């Protein structure tokens, strides 16, 4: 009977069989992208579209190449509100003859984001540090394993109706594991039932009622008043994955997975209302019982993520004006107020309240100020000290080798000059040469020649300029034998 069902699933492609209210589906990963390889600074996609349909994780000693895996499963045809009964990921190791000297079958499986390319950023992301660990397993050479876990059930539940993404890493990236990618060796089996009713909600969920975009928060569902020795149960969590990103699932007391850590994603509205729910998914004997579920109404509010102050110019003259603009506030945000405060060498000459303000320079040097945004009874402060008033500051010069130089050596000179846009270096000494002169850089290389056997005093000069003029010339005296 099982063989007949399997043949039916393979014939159907996506694979869907419903028996007694439970539907079993088999889904195959996106074949064109199953991971990334790294050789030196070169990154490439792994694919199982063509024979041999294989990919690897870890280190391939024969090509000096590292590999990390990525699996993408399309769950968009599946009902979003279905109840997950079971999930298993079939992984099959490729049998290599002779066995590779650095073979090891220990791997880790993580949840991850949607990736489409091979580059350094995706390579680092596939390490899985920011994702939820789904499984930690070992598969022998030529062997297969149906990987299942509570975290895998939970991330699959939250991906129903959309797509599921996973990263595969070797537990020791100096070792290697090769996977088969054909339809008999790599697939995801999901069994699900109809959506549960909202009846019998009796559990409480502890955690904040109001959260803000970017917050990391914990929710906890206390166990019912029963003996830990009489029953062992596991708790499932459901939430809007467009609003929350799961970071961790923890167990407290004699319950499994009864605490969840979520990160609030960036929102596209000032206020949203959503529900976080919990449901008993399994007891110690593997059966399902009508234990109470629970839900918590959570208000999600917008919070400015990164405020930036941008001036209309970077260099201004004394007693002139400059306008600052505060950005980083979402277009849908309303009811906020901005208070501007002048600091050194600046005076506010425009009104308060708006996201733009005009200041007048009152002294030379850097002009400093800050804006305090008040929004939803919270305050956010951002400062700016990037505007220079007047000609550049007289450069302060230094040398990487101190003041005594050695023959046939290269040193770096540095000029610190507030408000400078260009740098001009020179020396009258034939004992040294100036190298890598870039008028927009505040550093330059100095190269000494052969020893003269006599003491020499070398003088290097530098002056700087900006839109308002030239600084006083500075000198640095260096000894050279």
Tab-separated table of C-alpha atoms in Angstrom:
chain	number	residue	atom	x	y	z
A	1	UNK	CA	0.000	0.000	0.000
A	2	UNK	CA	2.807	2.443	0.927
A	3	UNK	CA	4.508	1.717	-2.406
A	4	UNK	CA	1.291	2.517	-4.303
A	5	UNK	CA	0.880	5.823	-2.404
A	6	UNK	CA	4.477	6.794	-3.118
A	7	UNK	CA	4.040	6.089	-6.841
A	8	UNK	CA	0.913	8.228	-6.853
A	9	UNK	CA	2.778	11.117	-5.173
A	10	UNK	CA	5.627	10.938	-7.687
A	11	UNK	CA	3.160	10.824	-10.578
A	12	UNK	CA	1.435	13.933	-9.327
A	13	UNK	CA	4.744	15.905	-9.240
A	14	UNK	CA	3.829	18.167	-6.342
A	15	UNK	CA	2.445	15.029	-4.719
A	16	UNK	CA	-0.855	15.317	-2.835
A	17	UNK	CA	-2.867	12.531	-1.198
A	18	UNK	CA	-5.745	13.056	1.256
A	19	UNK	CA	-6.816	10.257	3.583
A	20	UNK	CA	-9.284	10.668	6.451
A	21	UNK	CA	-8.985	14.447	6.599
A	22	UNK	CA	-5.169	14.515	6.447
A	23	UNK	CA	-3.272	15.482	3.306
A	24	UNK	CA	0.239	14.247	2.506
A	25	UNK	CA	2.359	16.172	-0.002
A	26	UNK	CA	5.874	15.722	-1.345
A	27	UNK	CA	7.680	18.832	-2.526
A	28	UNK	CA	11.003	19.087	-4.334
A	29	UNK	CA	13.447	21.994	-3.930
A	30	UNK	CA	14.232	24.668	-6.487
A	31	UNK	CA	16.821	22.881	-8.637
A	32	UNK	CA	18.589	25.914	-10.096
A	33	UNK	CA	19.997	27.091	-6.769
A	34	UNK	CA	20.898	24.691	-3.936
A	35	UNK	CA	23.867	26.479	-2.419
A	36	UNK	CA	27.014	28.521	-2.930
A	37	UNK	CA	30.669	27.578	-3.399
A	38	UNK	CA	33.648	29.716	-2.425
A	39	UNK	CA	37.139	29.395	-3.908
A	40	UNK	CA	39.375	32.226	-2.785
A	41	UNK	CA	37.267	35.327	-3.459
A	42	UNK	CA	35.193	33.684	-6.224
A	43	UNK	CA	31.613	32.609	-5.494
A	44	UNK	CA	29.392	30.367	-7.644
A	45	UNK	CA	25.937	28.778	-7.468
A	46	UNK	CA	25.381	25.088	-6.771
A	47	UNK	CA	22.669	23.488	-8.914
A	48	UNK	CA	21.008	20.093	-9.344
A	49	UNK	CA	19.393	20.840	-12.703
A	50	UNK	CA	21.821	18.642	-14.670
A	51	UNK	CA	23.601	15.343	-14.026
A	52	UNK	CA	25.329	14.575	-11.787
A	53	UNK	CA	22.612	16.010	-9.537
A	54	UNK	CA	24.799	16.631	-6.503
A	55	UNK	CA	25.838	19.451	-4.178
A	56	UNK	CA	28.143	19.581	-1.170
A	57	UNK	CA	28.768	21.330	2.128
A	58	UNK	CA	32.131	21.726	3.802
A	59	UNK	CA	35.546	21.623	2.100
A	60	UNK	CA	36.328	19.896	-1.207
A	61	UNK	CA	40.054	19.170	-0.880
A	62	UNK	CA	40.363	18.142	-4.548
A	63	UNK	CA	39.440	21.643	-5.778
A	64	UNK	CA	40.255	23.743	-2.669
A	65	UNK	CA	36.627	24.900	-2.630
A	66	UNK	CA	34.173	25.433	0.245
A	67	UNK	CA	30.452	24.772	-0.077
A	68	UNK	CA	27.258	25.713	1.773
A	69	UNK	CA	23.761	24.486	0.969
A	70	UNK	CA	20.436	26.252	0.368
A	71	UNK	CA	17.004	24.699	-0.137
A	72	UNK	CA	13.913	26.547	-1.326
A	73	UNK	CA	10.512	24.826	-1.244
A	74	UNK	CA	7.402	26.359	-2.803
A	75	UNK	CA	4.520	25.912	-0.335
A	76	UNK	CA	2.289	28.533	-1.986
A	77	UNK	CA	-0.349	25.952	-3.120
A	78	UNK	CA	-0.830	24.777	0.482
A	79	UNK	CA	-3.486	26.290	2.794
A	80	UNK	CA	-1.989	28.934	5.068
A	81	UNK	CA	-4.155	28.070	8.062
A	82	UNK	CA	-3.688	24.272	7.954
A	83	UNK	CA	-2.618	22.256	10.989
A	84	UNK	CA	0.767	20.597	10.608
A	85	UNK	CA	0.751	16.900	11.527
A	86	UNK	CA	4.329	16.060	10.509
A	87	UNK	CA	7.221	17.362	8.407
A	88	UNK	CA	10.351	15.512	7.299
A	89	UNK	CA	13.212	16.527	5.032
A	90	UNK	CA	14.815	13.646	3.142
A	91	UNK	CA	18.586	14.044	2.752
A	92	UNK	CA	20.750	11.398	1.103
A	93	UNK	CA	24.538	11.267	1.162
A	94	UNK	CA	26.333	10.412	-2.056
A	95	UNK	CA	28.452	7.265	-1.855
A	96	UNK	CA	32.009	8.116	-2.920
A	97	UNK	CA	34.568	5.408	-3.745
A	98	UNK	CA	37.131	5.553	-2.336
A	99	UNK	CA	35.779	7.448	0.687
A	100	UNK	CA	37.141	11.008	0.792
A	101	UNK	CA	39.795	11.412	3.482
A	102	UNK	CA	37.999	14.377	5.073
A	103	UNK	CA	34.463	12.918	4.890
A	104	UNK	CA	32.204	13.547	7.861
A	105	UNK	CA	28.416	13.311	7.838
A	106	UNK	CA	27.581	15.812	10.615
A	107	UNK	CA	25.474	18.712	9.336
A	108	UNK	CA	23.330	21.525	10.713
A	109	UNK	CA	20.079	22.805	9.251
A	110	UNK	CA	18.893	26.392	9.762
A	111	UNK	CA	15.991	28.557	8.671
A	112	UNK	CA	17.098	31.434	6.447
A	113	UNK	CA	15.893	34.211	4.168
A	114	UNK	CA	15.201	34.130	0.425
A	115	UNK	CA	18.468	34.111	-1.551
A	116	UNK	CA	18.909	34.201	-5.328
A	117	UNK	CA	22.584	34.867	-6.054
A	118	UNK	CA	26.129	33.754	-5.220
A	119	UNK	CA	28.244	36.433	-3.546
A	120	UNK	CA	30.073	37.161	-0.309
A	121	UNK	CA	26.958	38.479	1.459
A	122	UNK	CA	24.881	35.384	0.628
A	123	UNK	CA	27.813	33.119	1.538
A	124	UNK	CA	28.050	34.674	4.993
A	125	UNK	CA	24.262	34.575	5.436
A	126	UNK	CA	24.169	30.838	4.673
A	127	UNK	CA	26.284	30.214	7.759
A	128	UNK	CA	22.996	30.300	9.640
A	129	UNK	CA	24.020	32.434	12.629
A	130	UNK	CA	20.893	34.622	12.342
A	131	UNK	CA	18.466	31.793	11.634
A	132	UNK	CA	16.687	29.273	13.839
A	133	UNK	CA	18.511	25.929	14.152
A	134	UNK	CA	16.163	23.273	12.778
A	135	UNK	CA	18.247	20.112	13.185
A	136	UNK	CA	21.717	18.778	13.962
A	137	UNK	CA	22.165	15.316	12.418
A	138	UNK	CA	24.754	12.849	11.125
A	139	UNK	CA	24.330	10.856	7.903
A	140	UNK	CA	26.777	8.152	6.855
A	141	UNK	CA	28.325	7.923	3.395
A	142	UNK	CA	25.710	6.567	1.000
A	143	UNK	CA	23.042	6.752	3.703
A	144	UNK	CA	19.806	8.678	3.918
A	145	UNK	CA	17.857	10.319	6.710
A	146	UNK	CA	14.362	11.769	7.089
A	147	UNK	CA	15.104	14.820	9.232
A	148	UNK	CA	12.292	15.981	11.508
A	149	UNK	CA	12.048	18.269	14.533
A	150	UNK	CA	9.655	20.591	16.346
A	151	UNK	CA	11.419	23.724	14.968
A	152	UNK	CA	11.091	22.314	11.437
A	153	UNK	CA	7.344	21.843	12.034
A	154	UNK	CA	7.022	25.410	13.264
A	155	UNK	CA	8.883	27.130	10.410
A	156	UNK	CA	6.950	24.974	7.915
A	157	UNK	CA	3.676	26.019	9.525
A	158	UNK	CA	4.640	29.680	9.211
A	159	UNK	CA	5.663	29.200	5.561
A	160	UNK	CA	2.398	27.524	4.500
A	161	UNK	CA	0.952	29.444	1.577
A	162	UNK	CA	4.326	31.041	0.788
A	163	UNK	CA	7.856	29.606	0.505
A	164	UNK	CA	10.187	27.808	2.921
A	165	UNK	CA	13.925	28.519	2.934
A	166	UNK	CA	16.673	26.515	4.664
A	167	UNK	CA	20.460	26.667	4.910
A	168	UNK	CA	22.628	23.532	5.285
A	169	UNK	CA	26.099	23.743	6.808
A	170	UNK	CA	28.731	21.238	7.749
A	171	UNK	CA	29.282	21.082	11.511
A	172	UNK	CA	33.036	21.222	10.729
A	173	UNK	CA	33.744	23.120	7.525
A	174	UNK	CA	37.135	21.460	7.112
A	175	UNK	CA	35.179	18.221	6.408
A	176	UNK	CA	32.888	17.385	3.477
A	177	UNK	CA	29.477	15.845	2.836
A	178	UNK	CA	28.046	15.401	-0.659
A	179	UNK	CA	24.273	15.161	-1.203
A	180	UNK	CA	22.260	13.554	-3.988
A	181	UNK	CA	19.757	15.901	-5.600
A	182	UNK	CA	17.492	13.604	-7.620
A	183	UNK	CA	13.777	13.264	-6.812
A	184	UNK	CA	14.276	9.978	-4.965
A	185	UNK	CA	16.932	11.451	-2.656
A	186	UNK	CA	15.989	15.053	-1.839
A	187	UNK	CA	12.459	16.172	-0.959
A	188	UNK	CA	10.186	17.540	1.753
A	189	UNK	CA	7.227	15.499	3.008
A	190	UNK	CA	4.418	17.397	4.738
A	191	UNK	CA	1.298	15.949	6.321
A	192	UNK	CA	-1.356	18.456	7.349
A	193	UNK	CA	-4.999	18.597	8.406
A	194	UNK	CA	-7.775	21.154	8.300
A	195	UNK	CA	-7.375	24.402	10.225
A	196	UNK	CA	-8.118	24.160	13.969
A	197	UNK	CA	-11.075	25.856	15.582
A	198	UNK	CA	-10.696	28.794	17.937
A	199	UNK	CA	-12.651	27.009	20.654
A	200	UNK	CA	-11.456	26.047	24.098
A	201	UNK	CA	-8.919	28.867	24.505
A	202	UNK	CA	-7.807	28.494	28.085
A	203	UNK	CA	-4.082	29.212	28.182
A	204	UNK	CA	-2.566	32.594	28.822
A	205	UNK	CA	0.371	33.971	26.858
A	206	UNK	CA	2.735	36.185	28.798
A	207	UNK	CA	4.601	38.948	26.993
A	208	UNK	CA	4.169	42.561	25.860
A	209	UNK	CA	0.820	43.745	24.496
A	210	UNK	CA	2.467	46.570	22.523
A	211	UNK	CA	5.626	46.107	20.436
A	212	UNK	CA	7.580	48.328	18.054
A	213	UNK	CA	9.315	47.661	14.746
A	214	UNK	CA	12.800	46.323	15.382
A	215	UNK	CA	11.970	45.023	18.880
A	216	UNK	CA	13.099	41.558	19.980
A	217	UNK	CA	10.519	40.107	22.349
A	218	UNK	CA	9.807	36.855	24.224
A	219	UNK	CA	6.408	35.237	24.659
A	220	UNK	CA	5.779	32.427	27.133
A	221	UNK	CA	2.821	30.131	27.672
A	222	UNK	CA	2.728	28.755	31.253
A	223	UNK	CA	1.788	25.114	31.678
A	224	UNK	CA	-1.691	24.226	32.939
A	225	UNK	CA	-2.001	23.347	36.612
A	226	UNK	CA	-1.073	19.692	36.188
A	227	UNK	CA	1.691	17.490	37.511
A	228	UNK	CA	4.876	17.409	35.468
A	229	UNK	CA	5.001	13.684	36.165
A	230	UNK	CA	1.546	12.968	34.777
A	231	UNK	CA	1.902	14.419	31.284
A	232	UNK	CA	4.571	15.785	28.969
A	233	UNK	CA	3.387	18.009	26.140
A	234	UNK	CA	4.791	20.173	23.357
A	235	UNK	CA	3.519	23.635	22.468
A	236	UNK	CA	3.174	25.008	18.936
A	237	UNK	CA	3.202	28.703	18.021
A	238	UNK	CA	1.477	30.523	15.166
A	239	UNK	CA	1.928	34.180	14.223
A	240	UNK	CA	1.878	36.454	11.191
A	241	UNK	CA	5.216	35.873	9.471
A	242	UNK	CA	4.792	39.150	7.563
A	243	UNK	CA	5.067	40.923	10.935
A	244	UNK	CA	7.370	38.675	12.989
A	245	UNK	CA	10.620	36.809	12.355
A	246	UNK	CA	11.316	33.821	14.600
A	247	UNK	CA	14.697	33.828	16.377
A	248	UNK	CA	14.494	31.025	18.922
A	249	UNK	CA	12.222	28.482	20.590
A	250	UNK	CA	12.905	27.545	24.205
A	251	UNK	CA	11.568	25.110	26.783
A	252	UNK	CA	10.721	26.152	30.331
A	253	UNK	CA	9.689	23.709	33.022
A	254	UNK	CA	8.238	20.368	31.912
A	255	UNK	CA	6.789	21.730	28.656
A	256	UNK	CA	8.556	21.663	25.328
A	257	UNK	CA	8.888	24.776	23.181
A	258	UNK	CA	6.596	26.859	25.394
A	259	UNK	CA	8.623	30.047	24.902
A	260	UNK	CA	9.280	31.804	21.608
A	261	UNK	CA	11.572	34.745	20.757
A	262	UNK	CA	10.400	36.946	17.899
A	263	UNK	CA	11.785	39.995	16.107
A	264	UNK	CA	9.313	42.594	14.867
A	265	UNK	CA	9.919	43.346	11.195
A	266	UNK	CA	9.771	46.827	9.688
A	267	UNK	CA	6.133	47.790	9.384
A	268	UNK	CA	4.306	49.686	6.622
A	269	UNK	CA	1.707	51.289	8.890
A	270	UNK	CA	1.652	53.312	12.091
A	271	UNK	CA	-0.360	50.706	13.982
A	272	UNK	CA	-1.353	47.108	13.313
A	273	UNK	CA	-3.192	44.552	15.406
A	274	UNK	CA	-2.292	40.883	15.198
A	275	UNK	CA	-2.584	37.680	17.209
A	276	UNK	CA	0.039	35.364	18.588
A	277	UNK	CA	-1.408	31.914	19.246
A	278	UNK	CA	-0.361	28.724	20.958
A	279	UNK	CA	-1.723	25.201	20.558
A	280	UNK	CA	-0.741	21.882	22.124
A	281	UNK	CA	0.689	19.819	19.291
A	282	UNK	CA	1.827	16.591	20.912
A	283	UNK	CA	1.802	14.675	24.202
A	284	UNK	CA	4.246	12.171	25.582
A	285	UNK	CA	2.425	9.232	23.927
A	286	UNK	CA	2.438	10.862	20.487
A	287	UNK	CA	-1.317	11.417	20.428
A	288	UNK	CA	-3.229	14.664	20.075
A	289	UNK	CA	-5.643	15.766	22.785
A	290	UNK	CA	-8.126	18.608	23.076
A	291	UNK	CA	-6.039	20.649	25.461
A	292	UNK	CA	-6.726	24.370	25.669
A	293	UNK	CA	-5.151	26.697	23.121
A	294	UNK	CA	-4.361	30.330	23.748
A	295	UNK	CA	-4.063	33.612	21.916
A	296	UNK	CA	-2.810	37.105	22.665
A	297	UNK	CA	-3.759	40.288	20.833
A	298	UNK	CA	-0.635	42.334	20.123
A	299	UNK	CA	-0.497	45.911	18.864
A	300	UNK	CA	2.443	46.535	16.532
A	301	UNK	CA	3.597	50.139	16.253
A	302	UNK	CA	6.032	51.902	13.957
A	303	UNK	CA	9.353	53.128	15.356
A	304	UNK	CA	11.843	55.234	13.349
A	305	UNK	CA	14.761	52.972	12.502
A	306	UNK	CA	17.593	55.324	11.524
A	307	UNK	CA	17.325	59.102	11.611
A	308	UNK	CA	19.781	61.129	9.510
A	309	UNK	CA	20.556	64.869	9.558
A	310	UNK	CA	21.737	66.207	6.187
A	311	UNK	CA	23.036	69.792	5.780
A	312	UNK	CA	22.658	71.815	2.577
A	313	UNK	CA	26.437	72.401	2.490
A	314	UNK	CA	29.618	71.132	4.150
A	315	UNK	CA	31.639	74.397	4.243
A	316	UNK	CA	30.106	77.812	4.960
A	317	UNK	CA	31.389	81.267	5.852
A	318	UNK	CA	30.897	83.142	9.109
A	319	UNK	CA	27.403	84.693	9.553
A	320	UNK	CA	25.970	82.642	6.681
A	321	UNK	CA	23.102	80.143	6.835
A	322	UNK	CA	22.753	76.404	6.307
A	323	UNK	CA	19.589	74.294	6.208
A	324	UNK	CA	19.377	70.840	7.801
A	325	UNK	CA	16.872	68.136	6.801
A	326	UNK	CA	15.859	65.262	9.084
A	327	UNK	CA	15.117	62.029	7.180
A	328	UNK	CA	14.339	58.469	8.239
A	329	UNK	CA	10.725	59.079	9.255
A	330	UNK	CA	8.231	56.911	7.371
A	331	UNK	CA	5.862	58.728	5.033
A	332	UNK	CA	2.843	57.271	6.837
A	333	UNK	CA	3.935	58.590	10.271
A	334	UNK	CA	1.807	61.422	11.687
A	335	UNK	CA	1.590	63.446	14.888
A	336	UNK	CA	5.330	63.847	15.430
A	337	UNK	CA	7.245	66.962	16.501
A	338	UNK	CA	10.873	67.980	15.976
A	339	UNK	CA	12.788	70.174	18.429
A	340	UNK	CA	16.042	71.688	17.130
A	341	UNK	CA	18.897	72.622	19.476
A	342	UNK	CA	21.958	74.695	18.459
A	343	UNK	CA	25.416	73.705	19.692
A	344	UNK	CA	28.859	75.185	19.029
A	345	UNK	CA	29.110	77.993	16.455
A	346	UNK	CA	25.445	77.780	15.424
A	347	UNK	CA	22.226	79.709	16.113
A	348	UNK	CA	18.697	78.559	15.142
A	349	UNK	CA	16.905	81.186	13.055
A	350	UNK	CA	13.861	79.176	11.849
A	351	UNK	CA	10.786	77.880	13.670
A	352	UNK	CA	10.553	74.620	15.631
A	353	UNK	CA	8.457	71.566	14.777
A	354	UNK	CA	9.293	70.751	11.139
A	355	UNK	CA	11.780	68.249	9.677
A	356	UNK	CA	13.844	71.112	8.195
A	357	UNK	CA	15.518	73.972	10.050
A	358	UNK	CA	17.863	76.849	9.173
A	359	UNK	CA	20.858	77.803	11.301
A	360	UNK	CA	23.255	80.787	11.164
A	361	UNK	CA	26.970	80.350	11.797
A	362	UNK	CA	28.292	82.366	14.765
A	363	UNK	CA	31.923	81.243	15.031
A	364	UNK	CA	34.737	79.414	13.247
A	365	UNK	CA	35.278	75.657	13.319
A	366	UNK	CA	32.746	72.842	13.296
A	367	UNK	CA	29.095	73.767	13.754
A	368	UNK	CA	27.211	71.364	15.998
A	369	UNK	CA	23.497	70.860	16.599
A	370	UNK	CA	20.912	68.171	17.283
A	371	UNK	CA	17.300	67.350	16.482
A	372	UNK	CA	14.996	65.615	18.964
A	373	UNK	CA	12.069	63.793	17.341
A	374	UNK	CA	9.068	63.090	19.571
A	375	UNK	CA	6.768	60.438	18.174
A	376	UNK	CA	4.206	58.237	19.931
A	377	UNK	CA	5.397	59.494	23.339
A	378	UNK	CA	8.977	58.406	22.610
A	379	UNK	CA	11.987	60.643	21.893
A	380	UNK	CA	14.788	60.018	19.389
A	381	UNK	CA	17.897	62.232	19.216
A	382	UNK	CA	20.270	62.648	16.271
A	383	UNK	CA	23.289	64.980	16.159
A	384	UNK	CA	25.376	66.514	13.372
A	385	UNK	CA	28.826	68.131	13.404
A	386	UNK	CA	29.822	67.830	9.745
A	387	UNK	CA	29.622	71.516	8.702
A	388	UNK	CA	32.850	73.527	8.840
A	389	UNK	CA	32.800	77.326	9.134
A	390	UNK	CA	35.625	79.313	7.517
A	391	UNK	CA	38.993	78.453	5.973
A	392	UNK	CA	40.584	75.078	6.831
A	393	UNK	CA	42.313	74.576	10.165
A	394	UNK	CA	46.114	74.738	10.194
A	395	UNK	CA	47.196	71.104	9.585
A	396	UNK	CA	48.622	69.057	12.446
A	397	UNK	CA	51.292	66.772	10.923
A	398	UNK	CA	52.574	63.404	12.148
A	399	UNK	CA	54.831	60.631	10.841
A	400	UNK	CA	54.262	56.869	11.291
A	401	UNK	CA	57.952	56.384	12.179
A	402	UNK	CA	58.225	59.201	14.685
A	403	UNK	CA	60.767	61.943	14.034
A	404	UNK	CA	63.841	59.777	13.338
A	405	UNK	CA	63.886	57.956	9.985
A	406	UNK	CA	65.876	54.923	8.841
A	407	UNK	CA	67.540	54.596	5.396
A	408	UNK	CA	65.729	52.763	2.563
A	409	UNK	CA	62.401	52.857	4.385
A	410	UNK	CA	58.871	54.025	3.670
A	411	UNK	CA	56.741	55.993	6.136
A	412	UNK	CA	53.320	57.599	6.101
A	413	UNK	CA	52.706	61.261	6.873
A	414	UNK	CA	49.264	62.357	8.035
A	415	UNK	CA	47.620	65.785	8.173
A	416	UNK	CA	44.648	66.553	10.436
A	417	UNK	CA	42.903	69.717	9.258
A	418	UNK	CA	39.265	70.512	10.025
A	419	UNK	CA	37.326	71.705	6.976
A	420	UNK	CA	40.028	70.650	4.491
A	421	UNK	CA	39.102	69.502	0.995
A	422	UNK	CA	42.566	69.327	-0.633
A	423	UNK	CA	46.100	68.709	0.691
A	424	UNK	CA	49.355	69.989	-0.828
A	425	UNK	CA	52.653	68.429	0.340
A	426	UNK	CA	56.219	69.451	-0.508
A	427	UNK	CA	59.840	69.094	0.597
A	428	UNK	CA	63.114	70.747	-0.476
A	429	UNK	CA	65.208	67.778	0.658
A	430	UNK	CA	66.873	65.460	-1.870
A	431	UNK	CA	67.264	62.765	0.796
A	432	UNK	CA	63.617	61.693	0.576
A	433	UNK	CA	60.913	61.399	-2.073
A	434	UNK	CA	57.180	61.916	-1.700
A	435	UNK	CA	55.023	59.100	-3.151
A	436	UNK	CA	51.323	58.373	-3.803
A	437	UNK	CA	50.333	62.038	-3.658
A	438	UNK	CA	46.539	62.370	-3.842
A	439	UNK	CA	45.299	65.946	-3.322
A	440	UNK	CA	42.051	64.692	-1.739
A	441	UNK	CA	43.802	62.394	0.768
A	442	UNK	CA	45.183	63.540	4.109
A	443	UNK	CA	48.067	61.025	3.946
A	444	UNK	CA	51.159	60.679	1.781
A	445	UNK	CA	54.087	58.222	1.598
A	446	UNK	CA	57.688	59.335	2.187
A	447	UNK	CA	60.613	57.177	1.012
A	448	UNK	CA	64.167	57.539	2.354
A	449	UNK	CA	67.283	56.731	0.316
A	450	UNK	CA	70.751	55.426	1.208
A	451	UNK	CA	72.420	56.613	4.399
A	452	UNK	CA	74.664	59.630	3.961
A	453	UNK	CA	76.591	58.950	7.131
A	454	UNK	CA	75.820	62.481	8.168
A	455	UNK	CA	72.925	63.882	10.132
A	456	UNK	CA	70.244	65.585	8.060
A	457	UNK	CA	67.233	67.634	9.013
A	458	UNK	CA	64.345	67.035	6.596
A	459	UNK	CA	61.408	69.439	6.482
A	460	UNK	CA	58.096	68.473	4.883
A	461	UNK	CA	55.345	71.079	4.514
A	462	UNK	CA	51.602	70.844	3.989
A	463	UNK	CA	48.770	73.297	3.530
A	464	UNK	CA	45.075	72.637	2.900
A	465	UNK	CA	42.269	74.370	1.042
A	466	UNK	CA	38.487	74.471	0.852
A	467	UNK	CA	35.897	76.632	-0.900
A	468	UNK	CA	36.772	79.631	1.313
A	469	UNK	CA	40.528	79.668	1.000
A	470	UNK	CA	43.848	78.240	2.164
A	471	UNK	CA	45.113	77.270	5.592
A	472	UNK	CA	48.382	78.346	7.157
A	473	UNK	CA	51.275	76.094	6.056
A	474	UNK	CA	52.503	73.549	8.616
A	475	UNK	CA	55.978	71.955	8.827
A	476	UNK	CA	57.231	68.719	10.264
A	477	UNK	CA	60.953	68.264	11.002
A	478	UNK	CA	62.399	64.760	10.594
A	479	UNK	CA	65.901	63.472	11.384
A	480	UNK	CA	67.619	61.214	8.852
A	481	UNK	CA	71.036	59.576	9.185
